[in-house]
């Protein structure tokens, strides 16, 4: 096995269980004024989040740390000139920091393959630069898996109208290059930390203080940015790696995506229908759109990136993936509820606990999932800086310089728009998005509910004195479940309370007869979270789900919500009979035998 790679699936280890629990923060100059000071302040925030990261048995081998900045044009023009590369104006070229093999021959061939892919996509590689690094402070484990750091410069072709069109083209190049370089098995080190005309990412299997020491570029006075997004990684019960450090291309993430298995399955299932006028024929070239071998943060970033490049604004995409709790929210206006109800037909929520900071280079913000169990705090200063991090105090600010301070709130978006030069409030940023389409009208025209369906004719009924006991035995009910769980629920209308955990043997290891569904277990977080009470915390819990065939996620239409909404996945016999006898355009039912 190549030493820099994660172990393959073996024993009780499975790469799909990789999760993060980390520190995240950013500093941004609201008016968009780039400076080297912002970069240095970002690195200071990163160092002050060191306690939120982790290291291996060697204190100088970190779980991962990094920084995302705007493309530092003045610096890049200077260092590119040393390589004989003349860079055009900002926006007319893209650049990427790419991990590659330490072997010079492999590296040269990987570059050749990348250039071939870029040419195939109508883009010209202007040249390459070896990124200067100093690994003298790194531990032996980090050094043993260390990739070679290189930078590529790509000129934007004249037929691409704007930055976003160029970003899409760079995205396709990145995906195709992965196939011919990594999937072919030629260069398993190859990994573009970033490839963009807007942003750039410096990261690695480092401790926070090592980021500045390892990447010499970051100390150059000409290295300027108006924002710096940083991350200190704690890889929960999993393996660190150079590629799995944050930030990713759009996000830095603290927490876990507990719904990940379902999110992955749905994305893989729906991608066969992906079509986009913006991507055109290139759409087929980017599949699979998510990296199923990546961590939960990687996969979240993959999905967000696709939604943005396919035409949605960054806040819109975030609202889809991390929606507010809307079903039980009594004070939420109907237009907002309609927006979330409609988009629930397109995509399921990516639920945490999670705090996600996001940026596309022109705006930067953060959001908590509906549970709000990963709190973050922010400061606004009188010199137009905004500082946000996993906790207060990450960057020293004199009290008389503080204009405002606050914290992220569950489901509410915190956004700094540098084009507008200000913080855009949650209601303001969401208002235009929510009212962009007549979502309530679409739902009323196309969505169905169980109550609206005609009654079925084959509803089963219990008959005979022994039928109930016989069925309880057939479906695996035990005396303990009847006494400890069901009876209190029937008597008091509340769920029975007990300690966490269960000593019930796994079905596969039990010598007792087991039902089919006993072999399946819900996956929970690998870190301790407070229990959620679905009665007392009804506003953040919802069992609403939909039945029916989804349409193209990338092209929302009125008919996209042509689904049957269920208030709960638990159905009565009468409701099941309705579905069995359904006679509505676009729906059909089939009864399958499940006897085994």
Coordinates of C-alpha atoms in Angstrom, one line a residue:
X1 CA 0.0 0.0 0.0
X2 CA 1.3 3.5 -0.9
X3 CA 2.1 5.2 2.4
X4 CA 0.3 8.4 1.8
X5 CA -3.1 6.7 1.2
X6 CA -5.7 5.9 3.8
X7 CA -6.1 2.2 4.7
X8 CA -8.5 0.2 2.6
X9 CA -11.7 -1.2 4.1
X10 CA -10.6 -3.9 6.5
X11 CA -11.8 -5.4 9.8
X12 CA -13.9 -2.8 11.7
X13 CA -12.4 0.1 9.7
X14 CA -14.4 1.6 6.8
X15 CA -13.4 4.8 5.1
X16 CA -17.0 5.9 4.9
X17 CA -17.0 6.5 8.6
X18 CA -14.6 9.4 8.4
X19 CA -16.0 12.4 10.2
X20 CA -14.6 15.8 11.4
X21 CA -15.0 17.8 14.6
X22 CA -12.9 20.9 14.3
X23 CA -12.4 24.6 14.7
X24 CA -13.4 27.0 11.9
X25 CA -13.0 30.8 11.6
X26 CA -12.7 33.6 9.1
X27 CA -11.8 37.3 9.0
X28 CA -13.0 39.5 6.1
X29 CA -12.6 43.2 5.2
X30 CA -16.3 44.1 4.4
X31 CA -15.4 46.6 1.7
X32 CA -13.3 44.0 -0.2
X33 CA -10.0 45.8 0.4
X34 CA -7.3 43.2 0.0
X35 CA -4.2 43.3 2.3
X36 CA -1.5 41.1 3.6
X37 CA -2.7 42.0 7.1
X38 CA -6.0 40.0 6.5
X39 CA -3.9 36.9 5.6
X40 CA -1.8 37.3 8.7
X41 CA -4.9 37.8 10.9
X42 CA -6.4 34.6 9.4
X43 CA -3.3 32.7 10.2
X44 CA -3.4 34.1 13.8
X45 CA -7.0 32.9 14.1
X46 CA -5.9 29.5 12.9
X47 CA -3.1 29.3 15.5
X48 CA -5.6 30.3 18.2
X49 CA -7.8 27.4 17.1
X50 CA -5.0 24.9 17.6
X51 CA -6.8 23.4 20.6
X52 CA -9.7 22.5 18.4
X53 CA -7.5 20.4 16.2
X54 CA -5.6 17.3 17.0
X55 CA -2.2 15.6 16.3
X56 CA -1.0 12.1 16.2
X57 CA 1.4 10.3 18.5
X58 CA 3.9 12.8 17.2
X59 CA 3.0 16.3 18.4
X60 CA 4.3 17.7 15.1
X61 CA 2.1 15.6 12.9
X62 CA -1.3 17.4 12.7
X63 CA -4.7 16.1 11.7
X64 CA -4.9 19.0 9.2
X65 CA -5.0 22.7 8.9
X66 CA -5.4 25.3 6.1
X67 CA -6.4 28.6 4.8
X68 CA -8.6 29.8 1.9
X69 CA -7.9 33.2 0.4
X70 CA -8.8 35.2 -2.7
X71 CA -6.5 34.8 -5.6
X72 CA -3.5 37.1 -4.6
X73 CA -3.0 38.7 -8.1
X74 CA -0.1 41.0 -7.3
X75 CA 1.8 38.1 -5.6
X76 CA 1.0 35.6 -8.4
X77 CA 2.0 38.0 -11.2
X78 CA 5.4 38.5 -9.4
X79 CA 6.2 34.8 -8.9
X80 CA 4.8 33.8 -12.3
X81 CA 7.2 36.2 -14.0
X82 CA 10.1 34.4 -12.3
X83 CA 9.0 31.3 -14.3
X84 CA 8.7 33.3 -17.5
X85 CA 4.9 33.4 -17.3
X86 CA 3.0 36.6 -18.0
X87 CA -0.3 36.6 -16.3
X88 CA -3.3 38.5 -17.7
X89 CA -5.6 40.7 -15.6
X90 CA -7.6 39.3 -12.7
X91 CA -10.5 37.2 -13.8
X92 CA -8.8 36.4 -17.1
X93 CA -6.9 33.4 -15.6
X94 CA -7.3 30.7 -13.1
X95 CA -4.9 29.1 -10.8
X96 CA -4.7 26.0 -8.6
X97 CA -2.6 24.5 -5.9
X98 CA -2.2 20.9 -6.7
X99 CA -0.7 18.0 -4.7
X100 CA 1.3 15.6 -6.9
X101 CA 3.9 12.9 -6.7
X102 CA 7.3 13.5 -5.2
X103 CA 8.7 11.5 -8.2
X104 CA 9.8 14.0 -10.9
X105 CA 9.0 11.7 -13.8
X106 CA 5.5 10.9 -12.5
X107 CA 5.0 14.6 -11.8
X108 CA 6.0 15.6 -15.4
X109 CA 3.6 13.0 -16.9
X110 CA 0.8 14.1 -14.7
X111 CA 1.3 17.7 -15.8
X112 CA 1.3 16.6 -19.4
X113 CA -2.0 14.7 -18.9
X114 CA -3.5 17.7 -17.2
X115 CA -2.5 20.1 -20.0
X116 CA -4.0 17.7 -22.5
X117 CA -7.4 17.7 -20.6
X118 CA -7.3 21.6 -20.4
X119 CA -6.6 21.8 -24.2
X120 CA -9.5 19.4 -24.8
X121 CA -11.7 21.8 -22.9
X122 CA -10.5 24.8 -25.0
X123 CA -8.3 26.3 -22.2
X124 CA -4.6 27.0 -22.4
X125 CA -2.2 26.2 -19.6
X126 CA 0.2 29.2 -19.3
X127 CA 2.7 27.3 -17.1
X128 CA 3.6 25.7 -13.8
X129 CA 5.3 26.8 -10.6
X130 CA 6.8 24.7 -7.9
X131 CA 5.4 26.0 -4.6
X132 CA 8.2 26.6 -2.1
X133 CA 7.7 24.6 1.1
X134 CA 9.7 23.9 4.3
X135 CA 8.9 20.6 6.0
X136 CA 11.6 20.9 8.7
X137 CA 9.0 21.3 11.4
X138 CA 6.8 18.3 10.2
X139 CA 6.7 15.0 12.0
X140 CA 7.9 11.8 10.4
X141 CA 4.4 10.6 9.6
X142 CA 3.4 13.8 7.8
X143 CA 6.7 13.8 5.9
X144 CA 6.3 10.2 4.9
X145 CA 3.0 11.0 3.1
X146 CA 3.9 14.5 2.0
X147 CA 3.0 15.3 -1.6
X148 CA 4.9 17.7 -3.9
X149 CA 3.2 21.1 -4.1
X150 CA 2.8 22.8 -7.4
X151 CA 0.8 25.6 -8.9
X152 CA -0.8 25.8 -12.4
X153 CA -1.9 28.9 -14.3
X154 CA -4.7 28.6 -16.9
X155 CA -5.8 31.4 -19.3
X156 CA -9.5 32.0 -19.8
X157 CA -10.7 31.5 -23.4
X158 CA -12.5 34.4 -25.1
X159 CA -15.7 32.5 -25.5
X160 CA -16.4 32.3 -21.7
X161 CA -18.6 35.3 -20.8
X162 CA -18.0 35.6 -17.1
X163 CA -16.2 34.3 -14.0
X164 CA -18.8 31.6 -13.3
X165 CA -18.6 30.2 -16.9
X166 CA -14.8 30.0 -16.4
X167 CA -15.3 28.3 -13.0
X168 CA -17.5 25.7 -14.6
X169 CA -14.9 25.0 -17.2
X170 CA -12.1 24.7 -14.5
X171 CA -14.5 22.3 -12.6
X172 CA -14.9 20.1 -15.7
X173 CA -11.1 20.1 -16.2
X174 CA -10.5 19.1 -12.6
X175 CA -13.0 16.2 -12.9
X176 CA -11.6 14.9 -16.2
X177 CA -8.0 15.2 -15.0
X178 CA -8.9 13.1 -11.9
X179 CA -10.0 10.3 -14.2
X180 CA -6.9 10.2 -16.3
X181 CA -4.4 10.8 -13.5
X182 CA -5.9 9.3 -10.3
X183 CA -8.5 6.8 -11.3
X184 CA -6.0 5.4 -13.9
X185 CA -3.7 4.6 -10.9
X186 CA -0.9 6.7 -12.4
X187 CA -0.4 9.4 -9.7
X188 CA -2.3 8.7 -6.5
X189 CA -0.9 11.8 -4.9
X190 CA -2.7 14.0 -7.4
X191 CA -5.3 16.3 -5.7
X192 CA -6.2 19.9 -6.6
X193 CA -6.8 21.7 -3.3
X194 CA -8.2 24.4 -5.4
X195 CA -8.6 25.3 -9.1
X196 CA -10.4 28.7 -9.5
X197 CA -10.2 32.2 -10.9
X198 CA -11.5 33.5 -7.5
X199 CA -10.0 31.6 -4.6
X200 CA -7.0 29.6 -3.6
X201 CA -6.4 27.0 -0.8
X202 CA -3.2 26.3 1.1
X203 CA -3.7 23.2 3.4
X204 CA -2.1 20.0 4.5
X205 CA -1.6 17.4 7.2
X206 CA -0.3 20.2 9.4
X207 CA -0.8 21.7 12.8
X208 CA -2.1 25.3 12.7
X209 CA 1.3 26.9 13.4
X210 CA 2.9 24.8 10.7
X211 CA 0.7 26.3 7.9
X212 CA 2.6 29.6 7.9
X213 CA 6.0 27.8 8.3
X214 CA 5.3 25.1 5.6
X215 CA 3.9 27.4 2.9
X216 CA 6.5 30.2 2.4
X217 CA 4.2 32.1 0.0
X218 CA 2.0 33.1 3.0
X219 CA 4.7 35.3 4.5
X220 CA 5.3 37.3 1.3
X221 CA 4.2 41.0 1.8
X222 CA 2.6 41.0 -1.7
X223 CA 0.4 38.0 -0.8
X224 CA -3.0 39.8 -0.3
X225 CA -6.6 39.0 0.2
X226 CA -9.8 40.6 1.5
X227 CA -10.8 37.4 3.3
X228 CA -9.2 34.4 5.0
X229 CA -11.1 31.3 5.9
X230 CA -9.2 28.9 8.2
X231 CA -9.7 25.5 9.7
X232 CA -8.1 23.3 12.4
X233 CA -9.1 19.6 12.0
X234 CA -9.9 17.0 14.6
X235 CA -10.5 13.8 12.6
X236 CA -12.9 12.0 14.9
X237 CA -11.8 8.4 15.3
X238 CA -10.5 8.5 11.7
X239 CA -7.3 8.9 9.8
X240 CA -5.8 12.3 8.9
X241 CA -4.5 12.9 5.4
X242 CA -3.2 15.8 3.3
X243 CA -6.2 15.9 1.1
X244 CA -8.8 15.7 3.9
X245 CA -7.7 18.8 5.6
X246 CA -9.9 21.9 5.3
X247 CA -10.9 24.4 3.8
X248 CA -12.4 22.7 0.8
X249 CA -13.2 24.7 -2.3
X250 CA -16.3 26.3 -0.9
X251 CA -16.6 25.4 2.8
X252 CA -14.9 24.8 6.1
X253 CA -16.9 22.6 8.4
X254 CA -17.1 21.9 12.1
X255 CA -19.2 19.0 13.1
X256 CA -20.7 16.0 11.3
X257 CA -23.3 15.2 8.7
X258 CA -25.3 12.5 10.4
X259 CA -27.6 12.0 7.4
X260 CA -24.7 11.3 5.1
X261 CA -25.5 7.8 4.0
X262 CA -28.9 8.9 2.8
X263 CA -27.5 12.1 1.2
X264 CA -24.9 10.0 -0.7
X265 CA -27.5 7.5 -1.9
X266 CA -29.9 10.2 -3.1
X267 CA -27.2 12.1 -4.9
X268 CA -26.0 9.0 -6.7
X269 CA -29.6 8.0 -7.6
X270 CA -30.6 11.4 -9.0
X271 CA -27.4 12.2 -10.9
X272 CA -28.6 10.1 -13.9
X273 CA -31.2 12.8 -14.5
X274 CA -28.8 15.8 -14.2
X275 CA -29.0 18.1 -17.2
X276 CA -28.0 21.8 -17.3
X277 CA -28.1 24.4 -20.0
X278 CA -25.1 26.0 -18.3
X279 CA -23.0 22.9 -18.5
X280 CA -24.4 21.5 -21.7
X281 CA -22.6 18.4 -23.0
X282 CA -20.0 18.9 -20.2
X283 CA -22.5 17.6 -17.6
X284 CA -21.8 14.0 -18.5
X285 CA -18.1 14.6 -18.0
X286 CA -18.3 15.5 -14.3
X287 CA -20.1 12.4 -13.0
X288 CA -19.9 11.1 -10.4
X289 CA -20.3 14.5 -8.9
X290 CA -19.5 13.4 -5.4
X291 CA -16.4 11.7 -4.1
X292 CA -17.8 8.8 -2.1
X293 CA -14.3 8.0 -0.7
X294 CA -14.1 11.5 0.9
X295 CA -15.1 12.6 4.3
X296 CA -18.6 14.0 5.1
X297 CA -17.2 17.5 4.6
X298 CA -15.7 16.6 1.2
X299 CA -19.1 15.2 0.0
X300 CA -21.0 18.2 1.4
X301 CA -18.6 20.5 -0.5
X302 CA -19.0 18.5 -3.7
X303 CA -22.8 18.9 -3.6
X304 CA -22.7 22.6 -2.8
X305 CA -20.2 23.3 -5.6
X306 CA -22.5 21.6 -8.1
X307 CA -25.6 23.5 -7.1
X308 CA -23.7 26.8 -7.3
X309 CA -22.0 26.1 -10.7
X310 CA -25.3 24.9 -12.1
X311 CA -26.9 28.3 -11.6
X312 CA -28.1 28.8 -8.0
X313 CA -26.6 31.6 -5.9
X314 CA -24.4 30.5 -3.0
X315 CA -26.9 31.5 -0.3
X316 CA -29.7 29.7 -2.2
X317 CA -27.6 26.5 -2.4
X318 CA -26.9 26.7 1.3
X319 CA -30.6 27.2 2.1
X320 CA -31.4 24.0 0.2
X321 CA -28.8 21.9 1.9
X322 CA -29.1 23.4 5.4
X323 CA -32.8 24.4 5.6
X324 CA -34.4 26.2 8.5
X325 CA -36.8 24.1 10.6
X326 CA -40.1 25.0 8.9
X327 CA -42.7 22.4 9.5
X328 CA -43.4 23.3 13.1
X329 CA -42.3 27.0 12.9
X330 CA -45.5 28.9 13.9
X331 CA -44.1 32.4 13.3
X332 CA -42.5 31.7 9.9
X333 CA -44.3 33.5 7.0
X334 CA -46.0 31.3 4.4
X335 CA -43.7 32.3 1.5
X336 CA -40.7 31.0 3.5
X337 CA -42.5 27.8 4.4
X338 CA -43.5 27.3 0.7
X339 CA -39.8 27.8 -0.3
X340 CA -38.6 25.1 2.0
X341 CA -41.5 22.8 1.4
X342 CA -40.9 23.0 -2.4
X343 CA -37.1 22.5 -2.1
X344 CA -37.7 19.5 0.2
X345 CA -39.1 17.8 -2.9
X346 CA -35.8 18.4 -4.7
X347 CA -33.3 17.6 -2.0
X348 CA -33.2 16.2 1.5
X349 CA -31.5 18.2 4.3
X350 CA -27.9 17.6 5.1
X351 CA -28.3 17.6 8.9
X352 CA -25.6 18.0 11.5
X353 CA -24.7 18.9 14.2
X354 CA -22.8 21.3 11.9
X355 CA -21.4 24.8 11.6
X356 CA -20.5 25.5 8.0
X357 CA -18.5 28.5 6.8
X358 CA -18.8 29.1 3.1
X359 CA -17.4 31.5 0.5
X360 CA -17.1 31.9 -3.3
X361 CA -14.5 34.7 -3.0
X362 CA -16.9 37.6 -3.3
X363 CA -19.1 36.8 -0.3
X364 CA -18.4 34.8 2.8
X365 CA -20.8 33.6 5.5
X366 CA -21.7 30.8 7.9
X367 CA -24.7 28.9 9.0
X368 CA -25.7 26.4 11.7
X369 CA -27.9 23.5 11.1
X370 CA -31.4 23.4 12.7
X371 CA -30.1 21.9 16.0
X372 CA -27.5 24.7 16.6
X373 CA -25.2 22.4 18.5
X374 CA -22.0 23.8 17.1
X375 CA -22.1 27.4 18.3
X376 CA -20.0 30.1 16.6
X377 CA -19.5 33.8 17.5
X378 CA -18.6 36.9 15.5
X379 CA -17.3 40.4 16.0
X380 CA -17.8 43.4 13.7
X381 CA -15.1 46.1 14.1
X382 CA -15.1 49.9 13.4
X383 CA -12.5 49.4 10.7
X384 CA -14.9 47.2 8.6
X385 CA -13.6 43.8 9.6
X386 CA -15.8 40.8 10.5
X387 CA -14.3 38.1 12.6
X388 CA -16.2 34.8 13.0
X389 CA -14.9 31.6 14.7
X390 CA -15.9 28.6 16.8
X391 CA -15.5 30.8 19.9
X392 CA -14.8 34.3 20.9
X393 CA -11.3 35.8 21.4
X394 CA -9.5 34.2 18.4
X395 CA -8.2 37.6 17.3
X396 CA -7.4 40.4 19.8
X397 CA -9.7 43.4 19.3
X398 CA -9.6 46.5 21.5
X399 CA -13.1 46.9 23.2
X400 CA -13.5 50.5 21.8
X401 CA -13.0 49.1 18.3
X402 CA -15.9 46.6 18.6
X403 CA -19.0 47.8 16.7
X404 CA -21.1 44.7 17.2
X405 CA -20.8 41.2 18.5
X406 CA -23.2 38.2 18.3
X407 CA -23.5 34.5 17.6
X408 CA -24.8 32.3 14.8
X409 CA -28.4 31.2 15.4
X410 CA -29.8 27.8 14.3
X411 CA -31.2 27.9 10.8
X412 CA -30.3 31.6 10.3
X413 CA -27.7 32.7 7.8
X414 CA -24.8 35.1 8.5
X415 CA -23.5 36.7 5.3
X416 CA -20.9 39.3 4.4
X417 CA -21.3 40.6 0.8
X418 CA -18.1 42.4 -0.2
X419 CA -19.7 43.7 -3.4
X420 CA -22.3 45.5 -1.2
X421 CA -19.6 46.2 1.4
X422 CA -21.8 45.1 4.4
X423 CA -23.4 42.4 6.4
X424 CA -26.6 41.3 4.7
X425 CA -29.2 40.3 7.3
X426 CA -30.8 36.9 7.3
X427 CA -34.3 38.1 6.3
X428 CA -32.9 40.3 3.5
X429 CA -30.7 37.7 1.9
X430 CA -33.4 35.2 2.0
X431 CA -36.3 37.4 0.8
X432 CA -35.3 37.7 -2.8
X433 CA -34.6 34.0 -3.0
X434 CA -37.8 33.0 -1.3
X435 CA -39.9 35.3 -3.6
X436 CA -38.1 34.5 -6.8
X437 CA -40.8 31.9 -7.8
X438 CA -44.4 31.3 -6.9
X439 CA -43.6 28.3 -4.8
X440 CA -46.9 28.1 -2.9
X441 CA -48.8 28.2 -6.2
X442 CA -46.6 25.4 -7.6
X443 CA -47.2 23.3 -4.5
X444 CA -51.0 23.8 -4.6
X445 CA -51.1 22.8 -8.2
X446 CA -48.9 19.8 -8.2
X447 CA -48.2 18.4 -4.7
X448 CA -50.5 15.7 -3.2
X449 CA -51.2 14.8 0.4
X450 CA -52.5 11.5 1.8
X451 CA -55.7 13.2 2.9
X452 CA -56.5 14.2 -0.7
X453 CA -56.2 10.6 -2.1
X454 CA -59.3 8.5 -2.6
X455 CA -59.9 5.8 0.0
X456 CA -58.6 2.3 -0.8
X457 CA -60.7 -0.8 -1.0
X458 CA -58.4 -3.4 0.5
X459 CA -57.8 -2.2 4.0
X460 CA -56.9 -5.2 6.2
X461 CA -58.5 -5.6 9.6
X462 CA -57.8 -7.6 12.7
X463 CA -60.3 -10.4 13.3
X464 CA -60.5 -13.2 15.8
X465 CA -59.3 -13.2 19.4
X466 CA -55.9 -14.7 18.8
X467 CA -55.0 -12.5 15.8
X468 CA -53.4 -9.6 17.8
X469 CA -51.1 -11.9 19.9
X470 CA -50.2 -13.9 16.8
X471 CA -49.2 -10.8 14.8
X472 CA -47.3 -9.4 17.8
X473 CA -45.2 -12.6 17.8
X474 CA -44.8 -12.7 14.1
X475 CA -43.5 -9.1 14.0
X476 CA -41.1 -9.6 16.9
X477 CA -42.7 -7.7 19.8
X478 CA -41.3 -8.8 23.1
X479 CA -42.8 -8.7 26.6
X480 CA -40.3 -6.0 27.5
X481 CA -41.2 -3.8 24.6
X482 CA -44.9 -4.1 25.4
X483 CA -44.4 -3.3 29.1
X484 CA -41.5 -0.8 29.0
X485 CA -42.2 1.1 25.7
X486 CA -45.7 0.7 24.4
X487 CA -47.7 0.8 27.6
X488 CA -46.3 4.1 28.9
X489 CA -46.9 5.6 25.4
X490 CA -50.5 4.4 25.4
X491 CA -51.2 5.5 29.0
X492 CA -49.4 8.9 29.0
X493 CA -49.0 9.9 25.4
X494 CA -45.2 10.4 25.8
X495 CA -42.2 8.3 24.8
X496 CA -40.6 6.2 27.5
X497 CA -37.4 7.5 28.9
X498 CA -34.3 5.4 29.4
X499 CA -30.6 5.5 29.4
X500 CA -28.6 5.7 26.2
X501 CA -27.3 2.5 24.7
X502 CA -28.7 -1.1 24.3
X503 CA -27.3 -4.5 25.4
X504 CA -29.4 -6.2 22.7
X505 CA -27.2 -8.6 20.7
X506 CA -26.7 -7.7 17.1
X507 CA -29.1 -9.6 15.0
X508 CA -26.3 -11.2 13.0
X509 CA -24.7 -12.5 16.2
X510 CA -28.0 -13.6 17.9
X511 CA -29.1 -17.2 18.1
X512 CA -32.7 -16.1 18.3
X513 CA -35.0 -15.8 15.3
X514 CA -34.9 -12.2 14.0
X515 CA -37.0 -10.2 11.6
X516 CA -35.5 -8.7 8.4
X517 CA -35.4 -5.1 9.8
X518 CA -33.5 -6.2 12.9
X519 CA -30.4 -6.5 10.7
X520 CA -30.5 -2.7 10.0
X521 CA -29.4 -0.1 12.4
X522 CA -29.5 3.7 12.2
X523 CA -26.1 5.4 12.2
X524 CA -25.4 8.1 14.8
X525 CA -22.6 10.5 15.5
X526 CA -19.3 9.3 16.8
X527 CA -19.2 12.3 19.2
X528 CA -21.6 12.8 22.1
X529 CA -24.5 15.1 21.5
X530 CA -27.4 16.1 23.8
X531 CA -30.5 14.0 23.2
X532 CA -33.3 15.7 21.2
X533 CA -36.8 15.5 22.5
X534 CA -39.2 15.4 19.5
X535 CA -42.1 16.6 21.7
X536 CA -40.4 19.5 23.6
X537 CA -38.2 20.4 20.6
X538 CA -40.9 20.0 18.0
X539 CA -39.8 23.1 16.1
X540 CA -36.6 21.4 15.0
X541 CA -37.8 17.9 14.5
X542 CA -39.9 16.7 11.5
X543 CA -40.8 13.4 10.0
X544 CA -42.3 14.9 6.8
X545 CA -41.2 12.9 3.8
X546 CA -42.4 12.5 0.2
X547 CA -43.2 9.7 -2.2
X548 CA -42.8 9.7 -6.0
X549 CA -40.3 10.2 -8.7
X550 CA -37.9 13.1 -8.5
X551 CA -37.0 15.3 -11.5
X552 CA -33.8 17.1 -12.5
X553 CA -32.3 18.7 -9.4
X554 CA -30.4 21.2 -11.6
X555 CA -33.6 22.5 -13.4
X556 CA -36.3 23.3 -10.9
X557 CA -39.8 23.4 -12.5
X558 CA -43.4 23.7 -11.2
X559 CA -43.8 19.9 -11.7
X560 CA -40.7 19.2 -9.6
X561 CA -43.0 19.0 -6.5
X562 CA -45.3 16.5 -8.1
X563 CA -44.9 14.2 -5.1
X564 CA -47.1 12.8 -2.3
X565 CA -46.3 14.4 1.1
X566 CA -46.4 12.2 4.1
X567 CA -46.5 13.8 7.6
X568 CA -44.9 10.7 9.0
X569 CA -43.4 7.6 7.3
X570 CA -45.5 5.5 9.7
X571 CA -48.7 4.7 7.8
X572 CA -52.0 3.3 9.0
X573 CA -53.6 0.4 7.1
X574 CA -56.1 2.9 5.6
X575 CA -53.3 5.2 4.4
X576 CA -51.5 2.2 2.9
X577 CA -54.7 1.1 1.2
X578 CA -54.9 4.6 -0.4
X579 CA -51.4 4.3 -1.8
X580 CA -52.1 0.8 -3.1
X581 CA -55.2 2.0 -4.9
X582 CA -53.7 5.3 -6.1
X583 CA -55.2 6.6 -9.4
X584 CA -53.4 9.9 -10.0
X585 CA -51.4 11.1 -13.1
X586 CA -47.8 10.4 -12.6
X587 CA -48.2 7.8 -9.9
X588 CA -48.5 4.0 -10.0
X589 CA -48.4 1.4 -7.3
X590 CA -47.2 -2.2 -7.3
X591 CA -47.6 -4.7 -4.4
X592 CA -44.4 -6.8 -3.9
X593 CA -44.3 -10.0 -1.7
X594 CA -41.7 -9.7 1.0
X595 CA -42.2 -13.1 2.6
X596 CA -38.8 -14.8 3.3

